[in-house]
CSV table of C-alpha atoms in Angstrom, one decimal:
chain,number,residue,atom,x,y,z
A,1,MET,CA,118.6,78.3,174.9
A,2,LEU,CA,121.5,78.5,173.3
A,3,ASP,CA,120.9,75.4,171.1
A,4,GLU,CA,117.5,76.5,170.2
A,5,THR,CA,116.9,78.2,166.5
A,6,THR,CA,114.9,81.1,166.2
A,7,LEU,CA,111.5,81.4,164.1
A,8,PHE,CA,113.4,82.5,161.6
A,9,GLN,CA,115.5,79.9,160.5
A,10,ARG,CA,112.2,77.7,161.2
A,11,LEU,CA,110.4,79.5,158.1
A,12,GLY,CA,112.5,79.2,156.6
A,13,ALA,CA,114.0,75.8,156.9
A,14,GLU,CA,109.7,74.6,155.9
A,15,ALA,CA,109.9,77.4,153.4
A,16,ILE,CA,113.3,75.8,151.5
A,17,GLY,CA,112.0,71.9,152.4
A,18,THR,CA,109.1,72.2,150.7
A,19,ALA,CA,110.4,73.9,147.5
A,20,PHE,CA,112.5,70.8,147.4
A,21,LEU,CA,109.5,68.5,148.3
A,22,VAL,CA,108.0,70.8,144.7
A,23,PHE,CA,110.6,71.1,142.8
A,24,ILE,CA,111.9,67.4,142.7
A,25,GLY,CA,108.1,64.9,143.9
A,26,VAL,CA,105.9,68.3,141.4
A,27,GLY,CA,108.9,68.3,139.5
A,28,ALA,CA,108.6,65.1,138.5
A,29,VAL,CA,105.3,65.0,136.8
A,30,PRO,CA,105.7,66.8,133.7
A,31,ALA,CA,109.1,65.7,134.1
A,32,THR,CA,107.8,62.4,133.0
A,33,LEU,CA,105.5,63.7,130.5
A,34,ILE,CA,107.7,65.7,128.1
A,35,VAL,CA,110.1,62.5,128.9
A,36,ASN,CA,107.5,59.7,127.8
A,37,GLY,CA,105.6,63.0,124.6
A,38,ASP,CA,103.2,60.6,123.5
A,39,ALA,CA,103.7,57.6,124.9
A,40,PRO,CA,100.7,56.7,127.3
A,41,PHE,CA,101.7,57.5,131.0
A,42,THR,CA,101.8,53.9,133.0
A,43,MET,CA,102.2,52.2,136.4
A,44,ALA,CA,106.2,52.2,136.1
A,45,ASP,CA,105.5,56.3,135.6
A,46,LEU,CA,103.4,56.5,138.9
A,47,GLY,CA,106.0,54.0,140.8
A,48,MET,CA,108.7,56.8,139.9
A,49,ILE,CA,107.5,59.7,140.9
A,50,SER,CA,105.9,58.6,143.8
A,51,PHE,CA,109.7,57.6,144.6
A,52,ALA,CA,110.5,60.7,143.9
A,53,PHE,CA,108.0,62.1,146.1
A,54,GLY,CA,109.3,59.7,148.8
A,55,THR,CA,113.0,59.9,148.6
A,56,ILE,CA,112.7,63.7,148.8
A,57,VAL,CA,110.5,63.7,152.2
A,58,VAL,CA,113.2,61.2,153.6
A,59,ALA,CA,116.1,64.2,152.4
A,60,THR,CA,114.4,67.2,154.3
A,61,VAL,CA,113.4,65.3,157.4
A,62,TYR,CA,117.7,64.7,158.3
A,63,ALA,CA,118.9,67.7,156.7
A,64,LEU,CA,116.0,70.2,157.8
A,65,GLY,CA,114.0,68.4,160.7
A,66,HIS,CA,116.5,68.9,163.1
A,67,ILE,CA,115.9,73.0,162.6
A,68,GLY,CA,111.8,73.4,163.0
A,69,GLY,CA,110.8,69.7,162.8
A,70,ASN,CA,110.3,69.5,158.2
A,71,HIS,CA,106.4,69.7,159.1
A,72,ILE,CA,106.3,70.6,155.3
A,73,ASN,CA,102.4,70.5,155.1
A,74,PRO,CA,100.2,72.7,156.6
A,75,ALA,CA,98.5,69.6,157.4
A,76,VAL,CA,101.0,68.1,159.7
A,77,THR,CA,101.3,71.7,161.8
A,78,VAL,CA,97.8,71.6,162.2
A,79,GLY,CA,97.0,68.0,162.7
A,80,LEU,CA,100.3,69.3,166.1
A,81,ALA,CA,98.4,72.4,166.7
A,82,VAL,CA,94.9,70.1,167.5
A,83,SER,CA,97.1,67.7,169.3
A,84,GLY,CA,98.4,69.9,172.0
A,85,LYS,CA,102.2,69.4,170.7
A,86,PHE,CA,103.1,72.2,168.4
A,87,PRO,CA,101.6,76.1,169.3
A,88,TRP,CA,99.3,77.7,167.9
A,89,SER,CA,100.4,81.6,167.8
A,90,GLN,CA,103.5,79.8,165.8
A,91,VAL,CA,100.6,78.5,163.2
A,92,PRO,CA,99.6,80.9,160.4
A,93,ALA,CA,103.9,81.7,159.8
A,94,TYR,CA,104.1,78.0,159.3
A,95,ILE,CA,102.1,77.2,156.4
A,96,GLY,CA,102.4,80.6,154.5
A,97,ALA,CA,106.5,79.4,155.0
A,98,GLN,CA,105.1,76.0,153.8
A,99,VAL,CA,103.1,78.4,150.8
A,100,VAL,CA,106.4,80.1,149.6
A,101,GLY,CA,108.4,77.3,149.8
A,102,ALA,CA,105.7,74.9,147.1
A,103,ILE,CA,105.2,78.3,144.9
A,104,ILE,CA,108.9,78.9,145.1
A,105,GLY,CA,109.2,74.8,144.5
A,106,ALA,CA,106.8,74.8,141.3
A,107,ALA,CA,108.6,78.5,139.8
A,108,ALA,CA,111.7,76.8,139.9
A,109,ILE,CA,109.9,73.9,138.2
A,110,ILE,CA,109.0,76.0,135.4
A,111,GLY,CA,112.6,77.7,135.2
A,112,VAL,CA,114.3,73.7,134.5
A,113,LEU,CA,112.2,72.4,132.4
A,114,GLY,CA,110.9,75.5,130.5
A,115,MET,CA,106.9,76.5,129.6
A,116,LYS,CA,107.0,72.8,128.9
A,117,ALA,CA,106.3,72.4,132.3
A,118,SER,CA,103.3,74.3,132.1
A,119,ASP,CA,101.9,72.8,128.5
A,120,VAL,CA,101.1,69.3,130.5
A,121,GLY,CA,99.8,70.7,133.2
A,122,LEU,CA,102.6,71.7,135.6
A,123,GLY,CA,102.7,68.4,138.2
A,124,VAL,CA,99.1,70.5,139.3
A,125,ALA,CA,96.5,68.4,141.4
A,126,SER,CA,92.6,68.3,140.1
A,127,TYR,CA,90.6,65.5,139.6
A,128,ALA,CA,88.1,64.5,135.8
A,129,ASP,CA,85.4,61.7,136.1
A,130,ILE,CA,85.0,61.7,139.7
A,131,SER,CA,82.5,63.9,142.5
A,132,TRP,CA,83.7,65.8,144.6
A,133,VAL,CA,82.6,63.4,147.6
A,134,GLN,CA,84.9,60.7,145.3
A,135,ALA,CA,87.8,63.0,145.5
A,136,PHE,CA,87.5,64.4,148.8
A,137,THR,CA,88.0,60.9,150.2
A,138,ALA,CA,91.2,60.1,148.5
A,139,GLU,CA,92.5,63.0,149.7
A,140,PHE,CA,91.1,62.9,153.3
A,141,VAL,CA,92.5,59.4,153.1
A,142,GLY,CA,96.1,59.6,151.6
A,143,THR,CA,96.4,62.2,154.3
A,144,PHE,CA,95.2,60.7,157.5
A,145,ILE,CA,97.5,57.3,156.5
A,146,LEU,CA,100.8,60.3,156.3
A,147,VAL,CA,99.3,62.3,159.1
A,148,PHE,CA,98.5,59.2,161.3
A,149,THR,CA,101.5,57.2,160.5
A,150,ILE,CA,104.2,60.5,161.3
A,151,PHE,CA,102.8,60.8,164.9
A,152,GLY,CA,103.1,57.3,165.3
A,153,VAL,CA,106.7,57.6,164.4
A,154,ILE,CA,107.8,59.9,166.0
A,155,HIS,CA,106.2,58.7,169.5
A,156,ARG,CA,108.5,58.7,172.1
A,157,LYS,CA,107.8,55.0,172.4
A,158,ALA,CA,108.8,55.1,168.7
A,159,ALA,CA,112.4,52.8,167.3
A,160,ALA,CA,114.7,55.8,166.8
A,161,GLY,CA,116.2,56.9,164.3
A,162,PHE,CA,113.7,55.0,161.7
A,163,ALA,CA,111.2,57.9,161.2
A,164,GLY,CA,112.0,60.0,158.5
A,165,VAL,CA,112.2,56.7,156.0
A,166,ALA,CA,108.9,55.7,157.6
A,167,ILE,CA,108.1,59.2,157.0
A,168,GLY,CA,108.6,59.1,153.1
A,169,LEU,CA,107.9,55.4,152.6
A,170,VAL,CA,103.9,55.9,153.3
A,171,VAL,CA,104.8,59.0,151.3
A,172,PHE,CA,105.7,56.5,148.3
A,173,ALA,CA,102.8,54.3,149.6
A,174,ALA,CA,100.1,56.9,149.0
A,175,ILE,CA,100.4,58.2,146.7
A,176,ILE,CA,100.0,55.1,144.0
A,177,PRO,CA,95.9,54.5,145.3
A,178,VAL,CA,95.2,57.6,145.9
A,179,ALA,CA,97.1,59.6,142.3
A,180,PRO,CA,95.1,57.8,139.9
A,181,ALA,CA,91.4,60.0,141.5
A,182,THR,CA,93.0,62.6,142.7
A,183,GLY,CA,97.0,63.1,141.9
A,184,ALA,CA,97.4,62.3,145.3
A,185,SER,CA,98.3,66.5,146.8
A,186,ILE,CA,97.9,65.3,150.2
A,187,ASN,CA,99.2,68.2,151.4
A,188,PRO,CA,97.4,72.1,151.4
A,189,ALA,CA,101.0,73.5,150.0
A,190,ARG,CA,101.7,71.0,148.0
A,191,THR,CA,97.6,72.0,146.6
A,192,VAL,CA,98.0,75.6,146.6
A,193,GLY,CA,101.9,75.9,145.3
A,194,PRO,CA,101.2,75.2,142.1
A,195,MET,CA,98.3,76.1,140.6
A,196,LEU,CA,99.3,79.5,141.8
A,197,VAL,CA,102.2,79.4,139.5
A,198,GLN,CA,100.2,78.1,136.3
A,199,GLN,CA,97.9,79.8,136.8
A,200,ILE,CA,99.9,83.1,136.8
A,201,ALA,CA,101.7,81.2,133.5
A,202,GLY,CA,98.6,81.2,131.8
A,203,GLY,CA,97.3,77.5,132.5
A,204,THR,CA,94.4,75.9,133.0
A,205,VAL,CA,93.6,75.8,136.8
A,206,LYS,CA,90.4,74.1,138.4
A,207,TRP,CA,90.4,75.9,140.8
A,208,GLY,CA,86.3,75.4,141.8
A,209,GLN,CA,88.6,72.3,143.3
A,210,LEU,CA,90.5,73.8,145.9
A,211,PRO,CA,88.4,73.9,148.3
A,212,VAL,CA,87.6,70.1,147.8
A,213,TYR,CA,91.5,69.1,148.2
A,214,LEU,CA,92.5,72.0,151.7
A,215,ALA,CA,88.9,70.6,154.0
A,216,ALA,CA,89.8,66.9,153.0
A,217,GLU,CA,93.3,67.5,154.1
A,218,LEU,CA,93.7,69.8,156.7
A,219,LEU,CA,90.6,67.7,158.2
A,220,ALA,CA,92.0,64.1,157.9
A,221,GLY,CA,95.5,66.2,159.2
A,222,ILE,CA,92.9,67.0,162.7
A,223,ALA,CA,91.1,63.9,162.8
A,224,ALA,CA,94.2,61.5,162.4
A,225,ALA,CA,96.1,63.6,165.5
A,226,LEU,CA,93.3,63.2,167.3
A,227,LEU,CA,92.7,59.9,166.9
A,228,TYR,CA,96.4,58.8,167.4
A,229,GLY,CA,95.8,60.6,170.7
A,230,VAL,CA,92.8,58.2,171.4
A,231,LEU,CA,95.4,55.0,170.9
A,232,ALA,CA,98.3,56.2,172.3
A,233,ARG,CA,98.0,58.4,174.6
A,234,THR,CA,98.6,57.6,178.7
A,235,PRO,CA,99.5,58.9,181.4
A,236,ALA,CA,103.3,59.4,182.0
A,237,ASP,CA,102.5,61.4,178.3
A,238,ARG,CA,103.0,64.9,178.0
A,239,HIS,CA,102.3,67.7,175.7
A,240,THR,CA,105.0,70.3,174.7
A,241,ALA,CA,104.8,74.0,172.3
A,242,GLY,CA,107.6,74.2,171.1
A,243,PRO,CA,109.3,74.9,167.3
A,244,GLY,CA,109.2,71.8,166.5
A,245,VAL,CA,107.3,68.7,168.0
A,246,ASP,CA,107.6,67.5,171.6
A,247,LEU,CA,105.8,64.3,172.3
A,248,GLY,CA,106.2,64.0,175.6
A,249,ASP,CA,110.8,62.0,175.7
A,250,PRO,CA,111.7,64.7,179.0
A,251,GLU,CA,114.8,64.0,176.6
A,252,PRO,CA,114.2,62.9,173.4
A,253,GLU,CA,116.8,62.4,170.3
A,254,PRO,CA,116.9,66.1,168.9
A,255,ALA,CA,117.3,63.7,165.3
A,256,VAL,CA,114.2,62.4,165.8
A,257,ALA,CA,111.7,63.5,168.2
A,258,ARG,CA,111.2,66.6,166.6
A,259,GLN,CA,111.5,65.7,162.7
A,260,THR,CA,107.6,66.0,161.9
A,261,SER,CA,108.2,66.1,158.0
A,262,SER,CA,105.1,65.0,155.6
A,263,ALA,CA,104.3,65.1,151.6
């Protein structure tokens, strides 16, 4: 079709969207720590960081969702594939683009804030003083809530036009209770990108924690997709593999039915 985007365009949109997410959302962490100096981290600081994540998600949904779905999160991509809404053949390319975007976004943080950003941790997700089971649970719950909400707001019966706002709000909300435990990555690309850049910059990275994050986030995406399918599927629903996502609406509104973003 003449109005269809190419795979290259969709991958570019995924990389750009994820780069924006990491630069604004993750970048808010070192920015806050640098500005605060020796001042203690407060709940207000956490709220502002959560707000940065939420607002950039809203922006990317409406700016890029019509190009390739704006998954910007491998947990979303895998969840859509498991549910039959996205072709498995494109999953590796989408995840690759998301990780590349996360690396670019993390590198841009250092480019803007300098090595001070690395000195204060670069916003790398990690956990301390809790068990891996608790960390797994935190990331699983946060990612599950995010992906489950995404499936709900892009469903053919959902109110049109509000997907971006709802997704941004759930990102904002999920980060607040999860961040004190694990940093609230809830996104494998957001986990990996800053880790790689922090390692290159000479910072400390707890690579042993990476499997906990990746397993929790990806399994949560799969679980959320399957559970939503059980709850919401009706005989009228049909799934179609496509460049973004088609949740069964034969005539979806372009700005809504294909917007599938996350943190």
